[in-house]
Amino acid sequence: MTTVTDLYPTRGTTEVATPRVDPVVWSEPGAPGPIAESDLSDFDRDGFLAIEELITPDEVAVYRNELNRLTQDPEVRADGRSIIEPKSKAVRSVFEVHRISEVFANLVRDERVVGRARQILGSDVYVHQSRINVKPGFGASGFYWHSDFETWHAEDGLANMRTVSVSIALTENFDTNGGLMIMPGSHRTFLGCAGETPKDNYKKSLQMQDAGIPSDEALTAFADKHGIKLFTGKAGSATWFDCNAMHGSGDNITPYSRSNVFIVFNSVENTAVEPFSAPIRRPEYIGARDFTPVR
Protein backbone atom coordinates (compact mmCIF):
# COMPACT_ATOMS: atom_id res chain seq x y z
CA MET A 1 0.00 0.00 0.00
CA THR A 2 1.33 3.44 -0.95
CA THR A 3 1.83 5.77 2.00
CA VAL A 4 0.40 9.25 1.49
CA THR A 5 2.06 12.08 3.39
CA ASP A 6 -0.27 13.88 5.78
CA LEU A 7 0.25 17.53 4.91
CA TYR A 8 -2.49 18.74 7.24
CA PRO A 9 -2.44 17.00 10.64
CA THR A 10 -5.62 17.23 12.71
CA ARG A 11 -7.58 15.51 15.49
CA GLY A 12 -4.49 15.25 17.69
CA THR A 13 -3.90 16.23 21.29
CA THR A 14 -3.58 19.94 20.51
CA GLU A 15 -4.89 22.46 17.99
CA VAL A 16 -2.29 23.17 15.29
CA ALA A 17 -2.33 25.81 12.54
CA THR A 18 -0.59 24.76 9.31
CA PRO A 19 0.03 27.13 6.38
CA ARG A 20 -1.61 25.96 3.17
CA VAL A 21 0.83 24.36 0.73
CA ASP A 22 -1.68 23.70 -2.08
CA PRO A 23 -2.80 26.19 -4.73
CA VAL A 24 -6.27 27.70 -4.48
CA VAL A 25 -6.82 28.03 -8.24
CA TRP A 26 -5.22 25.05 -9.96
CA SER A 27 -5.74 25.98 -13.62
CA GLU A 28 -3.16 27.88 -15.63
CA PRO A 29 -3.76 31.60 -16.26
CA GLY A 30 -5.96 32.05 -19.30
CA ALA A 31 -7.42 28.55 -19.11
CA PRO A 32 -10.88 28.40 -20.74
CA GLY A 33 -13.96 28.48 -18.57
CA PRO A 34 -16.94 30.58 -17.50
CA ILE A 35 -15.11 32.47 -14.73
CA ALA A 36 -13.45 35.76 -15.64
CA GLU A 37 -9.76 36.13 -14.74
CA SER A 38 -10.56 38.95 -12.31
CA ASP A 39 -13.10 36.76 -10.52
CA LEU A 40 -10.62 33.89 -10.35
CA SER A 41 -8.15 36.27 -8.77
CA ASP A 42 -10.76 37.30 -6.20
CA PHE A 43 -11.49 33.63 -5.47
CA ASP A 44 -7.79 32.98 -4.98
CA ARG A 45 -7.55 35.90 -2.52
CA ASP A 46 -10.82 35.50 -0.61
CA GLY A 47 -11.64 31.81 -0.93
CA PHE A 48 -15.11 32.42 -2.36
CA LEU A 49 -16.98 33.80 -5.34
CA ALA A 50 -20.59 35.00 -5.23
CA ILE A 51 -22.75 34.93 -8.38
CA GLU A 52 -26.01 36.89 -8.47
CA GLU A 53 -27.82 34.56 -10.87
CA LEU A 54 -26.33 31.18 -11.64
CA ILE A 55 -29.70 29.69 -12.57
CA THR A 56 -32.87 31.41 -13.81
CA PRO A 57 -36.12 31.88 -11.86
CA ASP A 58 -37.80 29.23 -14.02
CA GLU A 59 -35.03 26.78 -13.19
CA VAL A 60 -35.27 27.65 -9.50
CA ALA A 61 -38.92 26.58 -9.56
CA VAL A 62 -37.98 23.21 -11.07
CA TYR A 63 -35.29 22.51 -8.49
CA ARG A 64 -37.40 23.74 -5.58
CA ASN A 65 -40.27 21.46 -6.64
CA GLU A 66 -37.86 18.54 -6.76
CA LEU A 67 -36.49 19.45 -3.32
CA ASN A 68 -40.03 19.51 -1.93
CA ARG A 69 -40.83 16.17 -3.57
CA LEU A 70 -37.77 14.49 -2.07
CA THR A 71 -38.13 15.92 1.44
CA GLN A 72 -41.81 14.95 1.58
CA ASP A 73 -41.35 11.41 0.28
CA PRO A 74 -41.69 8.91 3.17
CA GLU A 75 -39.26 6.50 1.49
CA VAL A 76 -36.62 9.20 1.17
CA ARG A 77 -37.16 10.26 4.80
CA ALA A 78 -36.59 6.67 5.96
CA ASP A 79 -33.42 6.33 3.90
CA GLY A 80 -30.02 6.72 5.58
CA ARG A 81 -29.24 9.57 3.18
CA SER A 82 -31.77 11.79 4.98
CA ILE A 83 -30.74 13.80 8.04
CA ILE A 84 -33.52 14.75 10.45
CA GLU A 85 -33.67 18.08 12.33
CA PRO A 86 -33.18 17.25 16.04
CA LYS A 87 -35.90 19.59 17.34
CA SER A 88 -38.64 19.64 14.72
CA LYS A 89 -37.96 16.12 13.35
CA ALA A 90 -38.29 17.56 9.85
CA VAL A 91 -35.91 16.53 7.06
CA ARG A 92 -32.84 18.75 7.28
CA SER A 93 -30.73 17.36 4.43
CA VAL A 94 -30.84 14.65 1.79
CA PHE A 95 -27.48 13.40 0.54
CA GLU A 96 -26.40 12.02 -2.84
CA VAL A 97 -29.23 13.82 -4.63
CA HIS A 98 -27.40 13.66 -7.95
CA ARG A 99 -27.83 9.87 -7.78
CA ILE A 100 -31.41 9.63 -6.58
CA SER A 101 -32.78 12.49 -8.72
CA GLU A 102 -32.26 12.97 -12.46
CA VAL A 103 -33.27 16.61 -11.99
CA PHE A 104 -30.29 17.26 -9.74
CA ALA A 105 -28.06 15.01 -11.85
CA ASN A 106 -28.71 17.36 -14.75
CA LEU A 107 -27.75 20.33 -12.58
CA VAL A 108 -24.41 18.71 -11.72
CA ARG A 109 -23.68 18.23 -15.43
CA ASP A 110 -24.69 21.79 -16.33
CA GLU A 111 -21.68 23.59 -17.79
CA ARG A 112 -22.45 26.69 -15.69
CA VAL A 113 -21.82 24.48 -12.67
CA VAL A 114 -19.27 21.81 -13.54
CA GLY A 115 -17.41 24.15 -15.90
CA ARG A 116 -16.59 26.49 -13.03
CA ALA A 117 -15.42 23.57 -10.91
CA ARG A 118 -13.09 22.34 -13.66
CA GLN A 119 -11.70 25.84 -14.13
CA ILE A 120 -10.93 26.31 -10.42
CA LEU A 121 -9.49 22.83 -9.91
CA GLY A 122 -7.64 22.61 -13.22
CA SER A 123 -8.78 19.11 -14.11
CA ASP A 124 -11.74 16.86 -14.65
CA VAL A 125 -13.85 16.55 -11.53
CA TYR A 126 -16.18 14.10 -9.82
CA VAL A 127 -18.84 14.68 -7.17
CA HIS A 128 -17.43 14.05 -3.71
CA GLN A 129 -20.74 14.96 -2.09
CA SER A 130 -24.13 16.40 -3.03
CA ARG A 131 -27.11 17.28 -0.91
CA ILE A 132 -30.16 19.46 -0.59
CA ASN A 133 -30.53 21.46 2.61
CA VAL A 134 -33.76 22.70 4.12
CA LYS A 135 -33.63 25.36 6.82
CA PRO A 136 -37.27 26.05 7.69
CA GLY A 137 -38.29 29.06 9.73
CA PHE A 138 -38.94 29.20 13.46
CA GLY A 139 -36.00 27.33 14.87
CA ALA A 140 -33.95 25.39 12.33
CA SER A 141 -30.48 25.00 13.79
CA GLY A 142 -27.31 26.30 12.17
CA PHE A 143 -23.85 24.86 11.60
CA TYR A 144 -20.98 25.92 13.82
CA TRP A 145 -17.75 27.32 12.38
CA HIS A 146 -15.65 24.74 10.57
CA SER A 147 -13.49 23.96 7.54
CA ASP A 148 -15.03 21.32 5.30
CA PHE A 149 -11.57 20.13 4.29
CA GLU A 150 -10.74 19.36 7.92
CA THR A 151 -13.54 16.78 7.92
CA TRP A 152 -12.96 15.54 4.37
CA HIS A 153 -9.26 15.10 5.14
CA ALA A 154 -9.71 13.52 8.56
CA GLU A 155 -12.71 11.29 7.82
CA ASP A 156 -12.86 10.83 4.02
CA GLY A 157 -9.18 10.72 3.09
CA LEU A 158 -8.82 13.72 0.76
CA ALA A 159 -5.08 14.40 0.82
CA ASN A 160 -4.95 17.81 -0.85
CA MET A 161 -7.01 20.98 -0.97
CA ARG A 162 -8.22 20.45 -4.52
CA THR A 163 -11.93 20.52 -3.80
CA VAL A 164 -14.54 23.24 -4.29
CA SER A 165 -18.16 23.62 -3.21
CA VAL A 166 -21.11 25.50 -4.62
CA SER A 167 -24.22 26.44 -2.67
CA ILE A 168 -27.10 27.41 -4.96
CA ALA A 169 -29.96 29.24 -3.26
CA LEU A 170 -33.45 27.90 -3.92
CA THR A 171 -35.05 30.46 -1.61
CA GLU A 172 -33.98 34.02 -0.90
CA ASN A 173 -31.07 34.43 1.50
CA PHE A 174 -31.83 37.35 3.78
CA ASP A 175 -29.42 38.75 6.34
CA THR A 176 -31.69 37.30 9.04
CA ASN A 177 -32.57 33.71 8.09
CA GLY A 178 -29.39 31.84 8.93
CA GLY A 179 -27.32 32.52 5.84
CA LEU A 180 -23.81 31.33 5.03
CA MET A 181 -20.93 33.20 6.69
CA ILE A 182 -17.30 32.91 5.56
CA MET A 183 -14.07 34.39 6.91
CA PRO A 184 -12.37 35.83 3.77
CA GLY A 185 -8.79 34.64 3.43
CA SER A 186 -9.12 31.97 6.11
CA HIS A 187 -8.58 29.29 3.45
CA ARG A 188 -4.86 30.07 3.51
CA THR A 189 -4.40 28.44 6.93
CA PHE A 190 -5.39 24.92 7.89
CA LEU A 191 -6.54 24.68 11.48
CA GLY A 192 -5.98 21.18 12.80
CA CYS A 193 -8.44 20.55 15.61
CA ALA A 194 -7.88 18.80 18.92
CA GLY A 195 -9.62 15.57 19.91
CA GLU A 196 -9.98 12.11 18.44
CA THR A 197 -12.71 11.18 15.95
CA PRO A 198 -15.39 8.97 17.51
CA LYS A 199 -16.50 5.91 15.57
CA ASP A 200 -19.53 6.69 13.39
CA ASN A 201 -18.99 10.37 14.14
CA TYR A 202 -20.94 11.30 11.00
CA LYS A 203 -24.22 10.15 12.58
CA LYS A 204 -23.96 12.97 15.11
CA SER A 205 -21.92 15.56 13.21
CA LEU A 206 -24.45 15.94 10.39
CA GLN A 207 -27.00 17.14 12.95
CA MET A 208 -24.74 18.88 15.48
CA GLN A 209 -20.99 19.06 15.11
CA ASP A 210 -18.56 18.13 17.85
CA ALA A 211 -15.32 16.65 16.50
CA GLY A 212 -13.41 18.93 14.14
CA ILE A 213 -14.56 22.16 15.78
CA PRO A 214 -11.99 24.93 16.33
CA SER A 215 -11.53 26.49 19.74
CA ASP A 216 -13.13 29.82 20.61
CA GLU A 217 -9.65 31.33 20.88
CA ALA A 218 -8.66 30.21 17.39
CA LEU A 219 -11.95 31.38 15.88
CA THR A 220 -11.58 34.76 17.55
CA ALA A 221 -8.08 35.14 16.12
CA PHE A 222 -9.32 34.13 12.66
CA ALA A 223 -12.24 36.57 12.82
CA ASP A 224 -10.02 39.40 14.04
CA LYS A 225 -7.62 38.78 11.15
CA HIS A 226 -10.05 38.01 8.33
CA GLY A 227 -13.43 39.43 9.27
CA ILE A 228 -16.74 37.74 8.47
CA LYS A 229 -18.74 37.97 5.24
CA LEU A 230 -22.48 37.16 5.30
CA PHE A 231 -23.99 36.06 1.98
CA THR A 232 -27.41 37.26 0.90
CA GLY A 233 -29.10 36.95 -2.46
CA LYS A 234 -32.14 36.00 -4.45
CA ALA A 235 -33.11 32.44 -5.26
CA GLY A 236 -30.86 31.32 -8.10
CA SER A 237 -27.79 33.06 -6.71
CA ALA A 238 -24.78 30.94 -5.80
CA THR A 239 -21.67 30.99 -3.67
CA TRP A 240 -18.59 29.05 -4.68
CA PHE A 241 -16.13 28.50 -1.86
CA ASP A 242 -12.81 26.81 -1.27
CA CYS A 243 -12.78 23.58 0.73
CA ASN A 244 -10.67 25.11 3.52
CA ALA A 245 -12.65 28.34 4.00
CA MET A 246 -13.76 28.78 7.61
CA HIS A 247 -17.53 29.07 7.47
CA GLY A 248 -20.75 28.48 9.37
CA SER A 249 -24.36 29.59 9.65
CA GLY A 250 -26.67 30.66 12.42
CA ASP A 251 -30.08 29.36 13.50
CA ASN A 252 -33.10 30.46 11.50
CA ILE A 253 -35.68 31.93 13.88
CA THR A 254 -37.42 33.97 11.18
CA PRO A 255 -40.60 32.83 9.37
CA TYR A 256 -38.63 32.60 6.11
CA SER A 257 -37.16 29.26 5.12
CA ARG A 258 -33.72 28.93 3.56
CA SER A 259 -33.19 26.02 1.15
CA ASN A 260 -30.28 25.29 -1.13
CA VAL A 261 -28.59 22.61 -3.18
CA PHE A 262 -24.98 21.97 -2.24
CA ILE A 263 -22.49 20.24 -4.57
CA VAL A 264 -18.88 19.38 -3.78
CA PHE A 265 -16.53 18.77 -6.70
CA ASN A 266 -13.16 17.10 -6.21
CA SER A 267 -10.35 16.77 -8.72
CA VAL A 268 -9.91 13.34 -10.29
CA GLU A 269 -6.23 13.85 -9.41
CA ASN A 270 -7.10 14.06 -5.68
CA THR A 271 -9.15 10.91 -5.21
CA ALA A 272 -9.81 9.77 -1.66
CA VAL A 273 -7.43 7.46 0.16
CA GLU A 274 -7.93 6.08 3.67
CA PRO A 275 -9.02 8.58 6.35
CA PHE A 276 -6.13 10.48 7.90
CA SER A 277 -7.67 10.88 11.37
CA ALA A 278 -10.64 8.57 11.74
CA PRO A 279 -11.04 4.85 12.53
CA ILE A 280 -13.29 4.13 9.52
CA ARG A 281 -14.47 5.78 6.32
CA ARG A 282 -17.77 7.61 6.24
CA PRO A 283 -20.50 6.09 4.03
CA GLU A 284 -20.11 6.60 0.30
CA TYR A 285 -23.24 8.74 0.09
CA ILE A 286 -21.36 11.30 2.23
CA GLY A 287 -17.82 10.86 0.91
CA ALA A 288 -17.84 9.29 -2.56
CA ARG A 289 -15.58 6.43 -3.61
CA ASP A 290 -16.82 6.48 -7.20
CA PHE A 291 -14.35 8.79 -8.93
CA THR A 292 -16.00 8.79 -12.36
CA PRO A 293 -15.58 12.24 -13.96
CA VAL A 294 -18.70 14.32 -14.50
CA ARG A 295 -19.65 14.31 -18.18
One Martini backbone bead per residue (centre of mass of N, CA, C, O) as a GRO file, in nm:
protein
  295
    1MET     BB    1   0.096   0.036   0.023
    2THR     BB    2   0.061   0.366  -0.022
    3THR     BB    3   0.205   0.640   0.120
    4VAL     BB    4   0.053   0.931   0.253
    5THR     BB    5   0.110   1.243   0.314
    6ASP     BB    6   0.049   1.450   0.595
    7LEU     BB    7  -0.011   1.794   0.554
    8TYR     BB    8  -0.284   1.797   0.767
    9PRO     BB    9  -0.295   1.790   1.081
   10THR     BB   10  -0.546   1.618   1.292
   11ARG     BB   11  -0.689   1.509   1.582
   12GLY     BB   12  -0.524   1.573   1.827
   13THR     BB   13  -0.410   1.705   2.129
   14THR     BB   14  -0.378   1.965   1.949
   15GLU     BB   15  -0.388   2.274   1.814
   16VAL     BB   16  -0.303   2.328   1.457
   17ALA     BB   17  -0.134   2.549   1.246
   18THR     BB   18  -0.128   2.532   0.879
   19PRO     BB   19   0.005   2.613   0.605
   20ARG     BB   20  -0.068   2.636   0.292
   21VAL     BB   21   0.048   2.430  -0.003
   22ASP     BB   22  -0.183   2.473  -0.187
   23PRO     BB   23  -0.359   2.569  -0.421
   24VAL     BB   24  -0.652   2.734  -0.527
   25VAL     BB   25  -0.581   2.775  -0.824
   26TRP     BB   26  -0.506   2.521  -1.076
   27SER     BB   27  -0.513   2.675  -1.318
   28GLU     BB   28  -0.412   2.831  -1.581
   29PRO     BB   29  -0.363   3.109  -1.717
   30GLY     BB   30  -0.632   3.135  -1.950
   31ALA     BB   31  -0.818   2.927  -1.898
   32PRO     BB   32  -1.093   2.787  -1.983
   33GLY     BB   33  -1.408   2.950  -1.887
   34PRO     BB   34  -1.671   3.115  -1.699
   35ILE     BB   35  -1.439   3.260  -1.547
   36ALA     BB   36  -1.303   3.537  -1.474
   37GLU     BB   37  -0.994   3.645  -1.397
   38SER     BB   38  -1.082   3.841  -1.169
   39ASP     BB   39  -1.251   3.627  -1.014
   40LEU     BB   40  -1.022   3.426  -0.967
   41SER     BB   41  -0.854   3.621  -0.799
   42ASP     BB   42  -1.064   3.655  -0.576
   43PHE     BB   43  -1.077   3.359  -0.497
   44ASP     BB   44  -0.781   3.331  -0.416
   45ARG     BB   45  -0.799   3.550  -0.188
   46ASP     BB   46  -1.090   3.471  -0.035
   47GLY     BB   47  -1.244   3.174  -0.108
   48PHE     BB   48  -1.467   3.319  -0.296
   49LEU     BB   49  -1.782   3.326  -0.508
   50ALA     BB   50  -2.030   3.542  -0.615
   51ILE     BB   51  -2.357   3.483  -0.775
   52GLU     BB   52  -2.652   3.623  -0.866
   53GLU     BB   53  -2.708   3.427  -1.145
   54LEU     BB   54  -2.694   3.095  -1.220
   55ILE     BB   55  -3.005   3.062  -1.216
   56THR     BB   56  -3.320   3.071  -1.307
   57PRO     BB   57  -3.639   3.110  -1.204
   58ASP     BB   58  -3.744   2.859  -1.355
   59GLU     BB   59  -3.530   2.666  -1.237
   60VAL     BB   60  -3.589   2.704  -0.943
   61ALA     BB   61  -3.871   2.574  -0.951
   62VAL     BB   62  -3.775   2.292  -1.027
   63TYR     BB   63  -3.582   2.243  -0.781
   64ARG     BB   64  -3.787   2.300  -0.557
   65ASN     BB   65  -3.987   2.077  -0.630
   66GLU     BB   66  -3.782   1.849  -0.589
   67LEU     BB   67  -3.719   1.904  -0.298
   68ASN     BB   68  -4.008   1.864  -0.194
   69ARG     BB   69  -4.043   1.575  -0.290
   70LEU     BB   70  -3.811   1.447  -0.127
   71THR     BB   71  -3.884   1.557   0.170
   72GLN     BB   72  -4.194   1.416   0.141
   73ASP     BB   73  -4.080   1.134   0.114
   74PRO     BB   74  -4.093   0.854   0.304
   75GLU     BB   75  -3.856   0.694   0.176
   76VAL     BB   76  -3.644   0.914   0.204
   77ARG     BB   77  -3.666   0.961   0.509
   78ALA     BB   78  -3.581   0.648   0.574
   79ASP     BB   79  -3.321   0.707   0.465
   80GLY     BB   80  -2.980   0.746   0.531
   81ARG     BB   81  -2.957   1.022   0.358
   82SER     BB   82  -3.132   1.137   0.583
   83ILE     BB   83  -3.162   1.434   0.780
   84ILE     BB   84  -3.275   1.513   1.105
   85GLU     BB   85  -3.419   1.738   1.290
   86PRO     BB   86  -3.398   1.742   1.628
   87LYS     BB   87  -3.657   1.915   1.698
   88SER     BB   88  -3.879   1.886   1.450
   89LYS     BB   89  -3.821   1.621   1.256
   90ALA     BB   90  -3.726   1.729   1.004
   91VAL     BB   91  -3.590   1.757   0.706
   92ARG     BB   92  -3.261   1.875   0.643
   93SER     BB   93  -3.120   1.642   0.462
   94VAL     BB   94  -3.010   1.521   0.130
   95PHE     BB   95  -2.817   1.283  -0.004
   96GLU     BB   96  -2.719   1.206  -0.320
   97VAL     BB   97  -2.905   1.362  -0.542
   98HIS     BB   98  -2.754   1.286  -0.817
   99ARG     BB   99  -2.866   0.973  -0.783
  100ILE     BB  100  -3.192   1.012  -0.703
  101SER     BB  101  -3.189   1.262  -0.922
  102GLU     BB  102  -3.216   1.381  -1.242
  103VAL     BB  103  -3.241   1.680  -1.189
  104PHE     BB  104  -2.966   1.703  -1.026
  105ALA     BB  105  -2.787   1.569  -1.236
  106ASN     BB  106  -2.819   1.797  -1.446
  107LEU     BB  107  -2.690   2.018  -1.273
  108VAL     BB  108  -2.407   1.895  -1.248
  109ARG     BB  109  -2.370   1.897  -1.579
  110ASP     BB  110  -2.373   2.186  -1.590
  111GLU     BB  111  -2.159   2.417  -1.718
  112ARG     BB  112  -2.205   2.641  -1.499
  113VAL     BB  113  -2.094   2.436  -1.289
  114VAL     BB  114  -1.864   2.231  -1.381
  115GLY     BB  115  -1.691   2.446  -1.528
  116ARG     BB  116  -1.599   2.595  -1.271
  117ALA     BB  117  -1.465   2.358  -1.133
  118ARG     BB  118  -1.252   2.298  -1.349
  119GLN     BB  119  -1.118   2.579  -1.343
  120ILE     BB  120  -1.026   2.575  -1.044
  121LEU     BB  121  -0.893   2.264  -1.049
  122GLY     BB  122  -0.756   2.179  -1.332
  123SER     BB  123  -0.979   1.948  -1.401
  124ASP     BB  124  -1.133   1.692  -1.366
  125VAL     BB  125  -1.446   1.589  -1.210
  126TYR     BB  126  -1.611   1.491  -0.909
  127VAL     BB  127  -1.850   1.381  -0.676
  128HIS     BB  128  -1.820   1.388  -0.334
  129GLN     BB  129  -2.086   1.573  -0.282
  130SER     BB  130  -2.449   1.578  -0.223
  131ARG     BB  131  -2.716   1.823  -0.141
  132ILE     BB  132  -3.003   1.905   0.039
  133ASN     BB  133  -3.126   2.201   0.208
  134VAL     BB  134  -3.326   2.265   0.504
  135LYS     BB  135  -3.437   2.592   0.654
  136PRO     BB  136  -3.664   2.645   0.845
  137GLY     BB  137  -3.857   2.817   1.025
  138PHE     BB  138  -3.859   2.841   1.361
  139GLY     BB  139  -3.554   2.681   1.454
  140ALA     BB  140  -3.336   2.617   1.274
  141SER     BB  141  -3.032   2.493   1.275
  142GLY     BB  142  -2.704   2.538   1.261
  143PHE     BB  143  -2.353   2.585   1.177
  144TYR     BB  144  -2.061   2.561   1.285
  145TRP     BB  145  -1.752   2.637   1.275
  146HIS     BB  146  -1.569   2.537   0.970
  147SER     BB  147  -1.382   2.300   0.782
  148ASP     BB  148  -1.432   2.081   0.538
  149PHE     BB  149  -1.147   1.963   0.498
  150GLU     BB  150  -1.105   1.855   0.779
  151THR     BB  151  -1.312   1.627   0.735
  152TRP     BB  152  -1.225   1.510   0.455
  153HIS     BB  153  -0.945   1.436   0.561
  154ALA     BB  154  -1.002   1.277   0.826
  155GLU     BB  155  -1.273   1.091   0.709
  156ASP     BB  156  -1.215   1.058   0.370
  157GLY     BB  157  -0.910   1.110   0.237
  158LEU     BB  158  -0.822   1.399   0.156
  159ALA     BB  159  -0.508   1.526   0.085
  160ASN     BB  160  -0.601   1.777  -0.086
  161MET     BB  161  -0.678   2.119  -0.186
  162ARG     BB  162  -0.901   2.000  -0.450
  163THR     BB  163  -1.180   2.155  -0.355
  164VAL     BB  164  -1.526   2.246  -0.439
  165SER     BB  165  -1.805   2.459  -0.363
  166VAL     BB  166  -2.172   2.481  -0.411
  167SER     BB  167  -2.428   2.724  -0.333
  168ILE     BB  168  -2.773   2.706  -0.420
  169ALA     BB  169  -3.036   2.908  -0.420
  170LEU     BB  170  -3.402   2.838  -0.355
  171THR     BB  171  -3.401   3.081  -0.167
  172GLU     BB  172  -3.393   3.352   0.002
  173ASN     BB  173  -3.115   3.542   0.128
  174PHE     BB  174  -3.098   3.678   0.416
  175ASP     BB  175  -2.973   3.852   0.708
  176THR     BB  176  -3.182   3.650   0.908
  177ASN     BB  177  -3.192   3.319   0.787
  178GLY     BB  178  -2.911   3.164   0.817
  179GLY     BB  179  -2.663   3.234   0.662
  180LEU     BB  180  -2.374   3.238   0.507
  181MET     BB  181  -2.042   3.228   0.655
  182ILE     BB  182  -1.722   3.392   0.587
  183MET     BB  183  -1.365   3.396   0.610
  184PRO     BB  184  -1.164   3.590   0.450
  185GLY     BB  185  -0.863   3.401   0.393
  186SER     BB  186  -0.879   3.131   0.571
  187HIS     BB  187  -0.776   2.919   0.344
  188ARG     BB  188  -0.453   2.963   0.414
  189THR     BB  189  -0.536   2.804   0.684
  190PHE     BB  190  -0.485   2.519   0.874
  191LEU     BB  191  -0.702   2.382   1.130
  192GLY     BB  192  -0.608   2.173   1.366
  193CYS     BB  193  -0.781   1.969   1.569
  194ALA     BB  194  -0.891   1.861   1.872
  195GLY     BB  195  -0.943   1.535   1.893
  196GLU     BB  196  -1.095   1.256   1.848
  197THR     BB  197  -1.261   1.027   1.640
  198PRO     BB  198  -1.546   0.896   1.645
  199LYS     BB  199  -1.733   0.648   1.589
  200ASP     BB  200  -1.970   0.742   1.380
  201ASN     BB  201  -1.967   1.064   1.370
  202TYR     BB  202  -2.170   1.139   1.138
  203LYS     BB  203  -2.442   1.091   1.294
  204LYS     BB  204  -2.391   1.365   1.457
  205SER     BB  205  -2.251   1.592   1.274
  206LEU     BB  206  -2.507   1.638   1.075
  207GLN     BB  207  -2.656   1.787   1.322
  208MET     BB  208  -2.405   1.811   1.545
  209GLN     BB  209  -2.115   1.935   1.611
  210ASP     BB  210  -1.776   1.836   1.740
  211ALA     BB  211  -1.579   1.724   1.576
  212GLY     BB  212  -1.376   1.968   1.421
  213ILE     BB  213  -1.367   2.209   1.631
  214PRO     BB  214  -1.281   2.504   1.701
  215SER     BB  215  -1.170   2.726   1.901
  216ASP     BB  216  -1.245   3.026   2.031
  217GLU     BB  217  -0.960   3.145   2.002
  218ALA     BB  218  -0.917   3.081   1.701
  219LEU     BB  219  -1.173   3.222   1.591
  220THR     BB  220  -1.103   3.501   1.692
  221ALA     BB  221  -0.839   3.532   1.533
  222PHE     BB  222  -0.965   3.494   1.255
  223ALA     BB  223  -1.174   3.727   1.271
  224ASP     BB  224  -0.970   3.954   1.324
  225LYS     BB  225  -0.813   3.905   1.051
  226HIS     BB  226  -1.071   3.849   0.828
  227GLY     BB  227  -1.347   3.839   0.904
  228ILE     BB  228  -1.707   3.863   0.803
  229LYS     BB  229  -1.916   3.708   0.555
  230LEU     BB  230  -2.243   3.769   0.439
  231PHE     BB  231  -2.486   3.589   0.251
  232THR     BB  232  -2.686   3.722  -0.004
  233GLY     BB  233  -2.989   3.640  -0.202
  234LYS     BB  234  -3.141   3.522  -0.450
  235ALA     BB  235  -3.287   3.302  -0.612
  236GLY     BB  236  -3.007   3.153  -0.798
  237SER     BB  237  -2.787   3.204  -0.636
  238ALA     BB  238  -2.421   3.183  -0.567
  239THR     BB  239  -2.162   2.997  -0.379
  240TRP     BB  240  -1.824   2.978  -0.400
  241PHE     BB  241  -1.598   2.750  -0.213
  242ASP     BB  242  -1.343   2.665  -0.042
  243CYS     BB  243  -1.259   2.387   0.149
  244ASN     BB  244  -1.092   2.586   0.378
  245ALA     BB  245  -1.314   2.761   0.457
  246MET     BB  246  -1.434   2.947   0.710
  247HIS     BB  247  -1.759   2.833   0.826
  248GLY     BB  248  -2.116   2.925   0.872
  249SER     BB  249  -2.437   2.911   1.061
  250GLY     BB  250  -2.730   3.015   1.175
  251ASP     BB  251  -3.013   3.032   1.302
  252ASN     BB  252  -3.372   3.003   1.217
  253ILE     BB  253  -3.620   3.247   1.349
  254THR     BB  254  -3.771   3.293   1.110
  255PRO     BB  255  -4.033   3.256   0.864
  256TYR     BB  256  -3.786   3.208   0.654
  257SER     BB  257  -3.676   3.001   0.447
  258ARG     BB  258  -3.370   2.792   0.374
  259SER     BB  259  -3.272   2.676   0.054
  260ASN     BB  260  -3.043   2.425  -0.089
  261VAL     BB  261  -2.783   2.336  -0.315
  262PHE     BB  262  -2.506   2.101  -0.265
  263ILE     BB  263  -2.177   2.093  -0.424
  264VAL     BB  264  -1.896   1.864  -0.450
  265PHE     BB  265  -1.581   1.908  -0.599
  266ASN     BB  266  -1.332   1.683  -0.723
  267SER     BB  267  -1.041   1.587  -0.818
  268VAL     BB  268  -0.911   1.319  -1.007
  269GLU     BB  269  -0.615   1.395  -0.858
  270ASN     BB  270  -0.779   1.359  -0.543
  271THR     BB  271  -0.841   1.092  -0.446
  272ALA     BB  272  -0.943   0.892  -0.211
  273VAL     BB  273  -0.830   0.766   0.078
  274GLU     BB  274  -0.757   0.708   0.373
  275PRO     BB  275  -0.810   0.813   0.662
  276PHE     BB  276  -0.623   1.034   0.873
  277SER     BB  277  -0.852   1.076   1.147
  278ALA     BB  278  -1.002   0.779   1.135
  279PRO     BB  279  -1.124   0.456   1.177
  280ILE     BB  280  -1.338   0.520   0.944
  281ARG     BB  281  -1.529   0.549   0.693
  282ARG     BB  282  -1.756   0.703   0.534
  283PRO     BB  283  -2.011   0.699   0.362
  284GLU     BB  284  -2.060   0.725   0.017
  285TYR     BB  285  -2.296   0.947   0.041
  286ILE     BB  286  -2.072   1.150   0.167
  287GLY     BB  287  -1.796   0.993   0.058
  288ALA     BB  288  -1.682   0.928  -0.229
  289ARG     BB  289  -1.570   0.621  -0.441
  290ASP     BB  290  -1.665   0.749  -0.710
  291PHE     BB  291  -1.441   0.883  -0.977
  292THR     BB  292  -1.625   0.971  -1.195
  293PRO     BB  293  -1.650   1.182  -1.429
  294VAL     BB  294  -1.806   1.454  -1.530
  295ARG     BB  295  -2.043   1.459  -1.835
   0.00000   0.00000   0.00000
